[in-house]
Amino acid sequence: MRRALLVIFSVIGPCWLWGQDYRSIEEGQVSYLSSQNVYVKFASTEAIAPGDTLFLLSATGQAEAALVVANKSSISCVCTMVGSLDIRVGDKVFARKKIEQKEETAEEKPPVAEKRKEPVARQSRGQQEEGFREVIKGRLAATSYFRFSDRKSDPRFRYTLSLSADHLRNTGFSFENYISFRHTVNEWYEVKDHLSDALKVYSLAVKYDLNPNSWIAVGRKMNPKISSLGAIDGVQFEKEVGDLSFGAIAGYRPDHYTQAVNMHLFELGAYAGYSSGEGKKYQYSTLGIVEQRNHMEVDRRFLFFQHSDALFKDLHLYGSFEVDLYEKANEEVSHQPRLTNLYVSLRYRPSRKLSFNAAYDTRKNIIYYETYKSFLENLMDQEARQGVRLGVSYRPIKYLSLGANANWRFRLGNLTDSRNANGYIRINQIPGVKMSAAVQLNYLRSSYVESRSIGLRLTKDLLPGKIGGEIYGSVVKYDYQFTEVAILQKSFGANFSFRILRTLSLYLFYEGVLVPDRPLYGRLNAKIVKRF
């Protein structure tokens, strides 16, 4: 029966899954977008700190730095955007858990595990014993979106089902899926005509652990050791030998427009990795090469590298780059190496109260010479887009935290740069009312608009463990470059969470927007979640 299920799941369709080291990745979902901030909900934010970078999948399936955490509660983060990705409510967001925190927790456990003879550092996929232990978790959610304005707007609905079944029946087989379906009332014809836009199979993967040091996976899968590559529809294999790991991938890229399986976009690659150390001294590096084709013609060939390292006790470095090894212009092929992407970030935490972060990235257009051949000239002429980010957070006393972030994105020879700065002050559990309050200031300047905003957010557990509530308000002033009329926008809103049962929760959200000489615009969202 298990063999039959494996065949069925393999035939249904390849899918992606963020690697096998579940302890190194925290998955969240965009729950709300304001004019200045993005709100992301997680199962827990214990392993996330202000200043951390959150990643989002781009249209091509690549993991790109998209958000920076400005503030957080126990299950949600208030973030600012640092990239150019189009972020929407419901998008999946990923954070890299701090491995040093995981190791510190492990050291606090009774020293029973230290008596084991086999090394535990290499058990990167959660196998704490020689055998396998079945763990099954799932989540079913239904969300409704209503908008209120002078324009006709039909309600929208979204349904998601996620399931993670590790080591089924205590074997080496694991299965995971994440399926989403959305539709708009009175627009069912859109679903019939464009089913791939309504139904998204993000994950439907089968993995088999051959032994504690090697695995094979079939499906659309994203590996954290080669995260810059993005999703892969096909087969992946990895084997660890001491501190070294070797892997290979063969399959297809998802379609650039529909994200469906596209058998014309073949790709093949291999990588080698090195990891060592424990706790705050942990480090890893990955180097690999990939060739991607379109109808068997070379589309792209590139080298990739990523490295994470605790340089000192409280200083962490992460870096990655890609070097293209293939170029085709006017039917002439060149193999001259060309730096395409570079990203470097530093995080320094001299004490539990104070932390700094800085990042730099430079990015050229990724060119697929066959896929984009109709407009190659425009892509090749553009200069690299660069960005610099600086941030600091400080908690002088137990219940008070404050911080600031600044971002600057620019392109050499182009005056259309973008600058953003924000700061926040948060007071947790105000004595007497047991309420948290946060004030945030934001400044943005781009090629066409300049804005300033201030916002206040109040959060309280109305019934601890059962009902939580939040209200907020903000004022934003927009000055557009091509008009002398400034726009003053006022927003207010509230959201509530109800824990009906241990595994059943209800969430309600409302926001209203007021702009002079315009009718009130509002939206109401409701979501019910069942966990099992």
Steps between C-alpha positions, in 0.01 A plus 500: 500500500779742589668430165173573321462828685854599405427438132171692518653803668787500253264496203257761635754776452837627618498760774727696723590482862755711683774245554518220752651680796172611653678640804689754291195657330197674651202545269250783534225665300428861410186587696460871428645781287495867596639791305830476689525156658450132437365276778604135506356230726709204621422205722761654732748786470729374776786442253451835319643834611453861381741565216472148358438458128196310371501337158231464234487295181524715188302434182785278378499296820812655650531590868552875526546724802167683519434618856684616810346443842442833676302369796339179615252340737482134599344391169535790256758739358469859380731535198622752248558418135858499370461345156295557188280190524122532478382389845139398557289377790532122523854483361730254674805655665805323639743582778823323574493385860807586702690175533683628805172527688417144412835378626477700824164340571647158438778569751242572771350153470612220735837365384354168391567563132868566571548133583423397144793375298378610159553867401183712517624805306433330169135417580381801304156362416370450849587135551595482866504121508607217275136418433223727365209653689175590327389861542189624317379860504239674288310822456178589318404866457223698330529878451252756368582848367238776477561855376270798557521797264304691238614248241348157461713231659395138538620296800806282454572169673817299551539147635826333599593151608844410630620164625838384626542128562854415607617138500166335428449189713849559641664441163730714287207633294374855556230698324404867495247706309375858488201571275315828451182582312352849456203642316281809476122490534323536162826437312503122480572525129846629592567177687385291204708696250810542718505213747875538561439850637240375748646166605858501626675181604797646682605174661432135430831332574629156588835449670681184601785488752732225381689527830580776752748656255332481159160568347319516170198718422254518212293809434522876490748557775709789622825412675643752754851404393425630148218742579605748230405244237134505597246224454592184310248266339679168503734281700756604760756293684740585779759303697703614798852374566633641823504880470445482124178461303446430132180542305351493153178621341328410173163625388320807372444863590142605573335700224596869523139618472273231647743317731368175355728213402673581170674203339685731258702669775747225582776562756787299642743584777730384778635652819739432787473635851704524816372553853670489836479619856219512749294769666628852435800364309290324235582574136410362159591564137355376173647521149323370192439531128172483307405497134145594399353442154193598299398247232849353551670828408722650772301760691739567785815349650629631831708436808355567846647529847355568843664516840382546859750544779525615860818705463514577870283424800241766419575579134325303226567521126287381213595539135408366159587570139432372150737511203355444153717291267298532180403796284342508156472830315439537126543123465851525648568287808737606777609312812654801674411490874260778603391581856120505503396512863679577825346520847689550828353555846650542846322469832675609818350450844743620769242439774149368550376859496675638192537377142616645168448378145631608162459367148612576147375351175561555133281332243496493123212375294509122482495425129358181352628535145235281337202587720559878481653518151229737370616781732859407579642838403306687767602255770870497410535879494377559854746569780500293818252604768668548837377535854632582846318433827592596858310427818524511877274377781534565871315379808615718793259342748286189505179650361642764266652450156587744224673488167567662165564382145617676185499374140645648183450342158659646189630429151818666371427761234134510599343768719200287597637380832286411800561585864311378802549553873287393793516489877285347771445502874317212665387456860400147596245423771439852631449473879139522613343432159722213380497644151778543245540824305718579200566826316661494157634778278582452133651706219509396133635674192495354151509635146133600506387536862613614843309391808509539877292301746438440867305211646383371838416137576349361823495126574338316789404148603132554580469147633849347538543198280151542351436847353753754378434846361683779323404851385709743302498829319737681266535824305695516173579806291583442131676761285509396135773634273268589211226678693489781754214346695600298805279213616436437869386145568365381835465132579349319795432137570460213741558129502397229741596137549280240667625161614176305484657161568856385548531438126236741366550878469311792346658829384316823411655812348363838391670809356356831392678763289403867488620735226363857462226539237469123460255251649611270780684193379495193720576131499397215723680167515408188692695178534433173675782253559483136601822328608541127532 
